[in-house]
PDB file of C-alpha atoms in Angstrom:
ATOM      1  CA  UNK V   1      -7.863 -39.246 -16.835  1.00 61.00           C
ATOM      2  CA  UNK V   2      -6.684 -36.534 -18.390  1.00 73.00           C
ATOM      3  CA  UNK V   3      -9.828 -34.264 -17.444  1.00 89.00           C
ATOM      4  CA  UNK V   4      -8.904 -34.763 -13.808  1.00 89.00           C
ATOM      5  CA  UNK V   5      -5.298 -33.320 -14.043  1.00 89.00           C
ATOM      6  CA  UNK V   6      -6.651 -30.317 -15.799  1.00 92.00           C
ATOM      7  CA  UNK V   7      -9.134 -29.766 -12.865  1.00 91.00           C
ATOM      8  CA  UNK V   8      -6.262 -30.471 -10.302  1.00 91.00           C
ATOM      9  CA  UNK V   9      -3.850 -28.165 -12.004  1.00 91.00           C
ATOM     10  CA  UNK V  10      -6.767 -25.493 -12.479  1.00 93.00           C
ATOM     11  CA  UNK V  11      -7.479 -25.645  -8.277  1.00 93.00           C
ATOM     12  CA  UNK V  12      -3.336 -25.488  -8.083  1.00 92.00           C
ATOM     13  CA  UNK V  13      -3.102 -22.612 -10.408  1.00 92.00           C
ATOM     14  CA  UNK V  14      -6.241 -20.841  -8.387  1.00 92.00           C
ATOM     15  CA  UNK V  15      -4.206 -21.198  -5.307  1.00 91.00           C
ATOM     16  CA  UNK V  16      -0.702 -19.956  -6.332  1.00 89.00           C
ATOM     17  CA  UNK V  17      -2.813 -16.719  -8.006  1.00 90.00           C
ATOM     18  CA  UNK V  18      -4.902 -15.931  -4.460  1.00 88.00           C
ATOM     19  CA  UNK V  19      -1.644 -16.637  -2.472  1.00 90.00           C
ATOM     20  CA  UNK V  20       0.591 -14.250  -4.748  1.00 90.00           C
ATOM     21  CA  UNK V  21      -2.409 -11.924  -4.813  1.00 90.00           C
ATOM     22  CA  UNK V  22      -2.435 -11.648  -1.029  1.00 91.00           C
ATOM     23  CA  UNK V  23       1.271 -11.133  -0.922  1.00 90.00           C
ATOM     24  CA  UNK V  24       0.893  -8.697  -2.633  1.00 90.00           C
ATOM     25  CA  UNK V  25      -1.851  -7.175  -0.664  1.00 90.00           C
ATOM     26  CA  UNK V  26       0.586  -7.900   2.533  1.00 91.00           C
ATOM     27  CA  UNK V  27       3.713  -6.386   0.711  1.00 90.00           C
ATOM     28  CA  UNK V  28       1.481  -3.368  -0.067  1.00 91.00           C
ATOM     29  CA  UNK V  29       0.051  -2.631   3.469  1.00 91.00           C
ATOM     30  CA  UNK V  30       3.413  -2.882   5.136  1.00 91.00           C
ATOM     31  CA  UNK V  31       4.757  -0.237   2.670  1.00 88.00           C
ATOM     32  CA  UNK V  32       1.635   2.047   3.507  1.00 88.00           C
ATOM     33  CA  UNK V  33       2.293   1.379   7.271  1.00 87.00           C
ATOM     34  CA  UNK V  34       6.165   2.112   6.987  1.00 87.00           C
ATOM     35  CA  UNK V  35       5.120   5.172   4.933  1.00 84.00           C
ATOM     36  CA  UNK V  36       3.090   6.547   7.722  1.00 83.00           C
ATOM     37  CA  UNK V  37       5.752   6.055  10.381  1.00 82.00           C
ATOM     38  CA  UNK V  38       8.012   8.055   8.273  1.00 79.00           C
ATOM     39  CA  UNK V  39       5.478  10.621   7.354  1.00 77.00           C
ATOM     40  CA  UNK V  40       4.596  10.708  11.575  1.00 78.00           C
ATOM     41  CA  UNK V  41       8.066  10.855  12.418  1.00 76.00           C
ATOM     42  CA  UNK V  42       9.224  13.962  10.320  1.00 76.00           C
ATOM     43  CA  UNK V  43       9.171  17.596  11.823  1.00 76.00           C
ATOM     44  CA  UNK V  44       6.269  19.818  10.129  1.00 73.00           C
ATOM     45  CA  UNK V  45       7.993  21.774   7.307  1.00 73.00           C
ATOM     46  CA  UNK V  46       7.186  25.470   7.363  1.00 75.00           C
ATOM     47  CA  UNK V  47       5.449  26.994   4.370  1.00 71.00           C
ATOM     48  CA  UNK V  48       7.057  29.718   2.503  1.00 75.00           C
ATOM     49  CA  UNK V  49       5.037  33.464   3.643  1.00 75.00           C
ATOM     50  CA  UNK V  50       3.484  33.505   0.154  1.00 72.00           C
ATOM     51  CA  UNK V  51       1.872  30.257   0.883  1.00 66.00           C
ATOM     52  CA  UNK V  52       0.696  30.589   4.750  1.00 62.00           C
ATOM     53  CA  UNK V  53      -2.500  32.356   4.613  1.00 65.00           C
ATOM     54  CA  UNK V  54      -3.008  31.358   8.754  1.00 60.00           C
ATOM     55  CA  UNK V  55      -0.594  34.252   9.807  1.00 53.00           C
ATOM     56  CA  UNK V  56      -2.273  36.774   6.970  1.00 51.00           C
ATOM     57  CA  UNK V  57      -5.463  36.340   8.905  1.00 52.00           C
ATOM     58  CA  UNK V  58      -4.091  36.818  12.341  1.00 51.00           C
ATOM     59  CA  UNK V  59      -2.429  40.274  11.577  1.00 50.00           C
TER      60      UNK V  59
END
């Protein structure tokens, strides 16, 4: 008897550890995705003249 609650509480455990994992997974992506719509959402910040090389190459 007791063989069978170790295989039931082996599939239980299983399940609770790919359910947390893909939490996870979900917490993680919506972090990423609210990242990017800050990220979007932000004016470009201008680089300093020693660092813009676009405007040396223009002159």
């Amino acid at each position: 008897m007791s063989n069978i609650f170790e295989e039931i509480g082996k599939k239980v455990v299983s399940e609770i550890v790919h359910t947390g994992a893909e939490v996870v997974v979900d917490i993680a992506k919506k972090g990423v995705n609210e990242l990017h719509d800050i990220v979007r959402d932000k004016e470009p910040v201008p680089l300093p003249p020693a660092l813009n090389h676009e405007k040396e190459e223009t002159k």
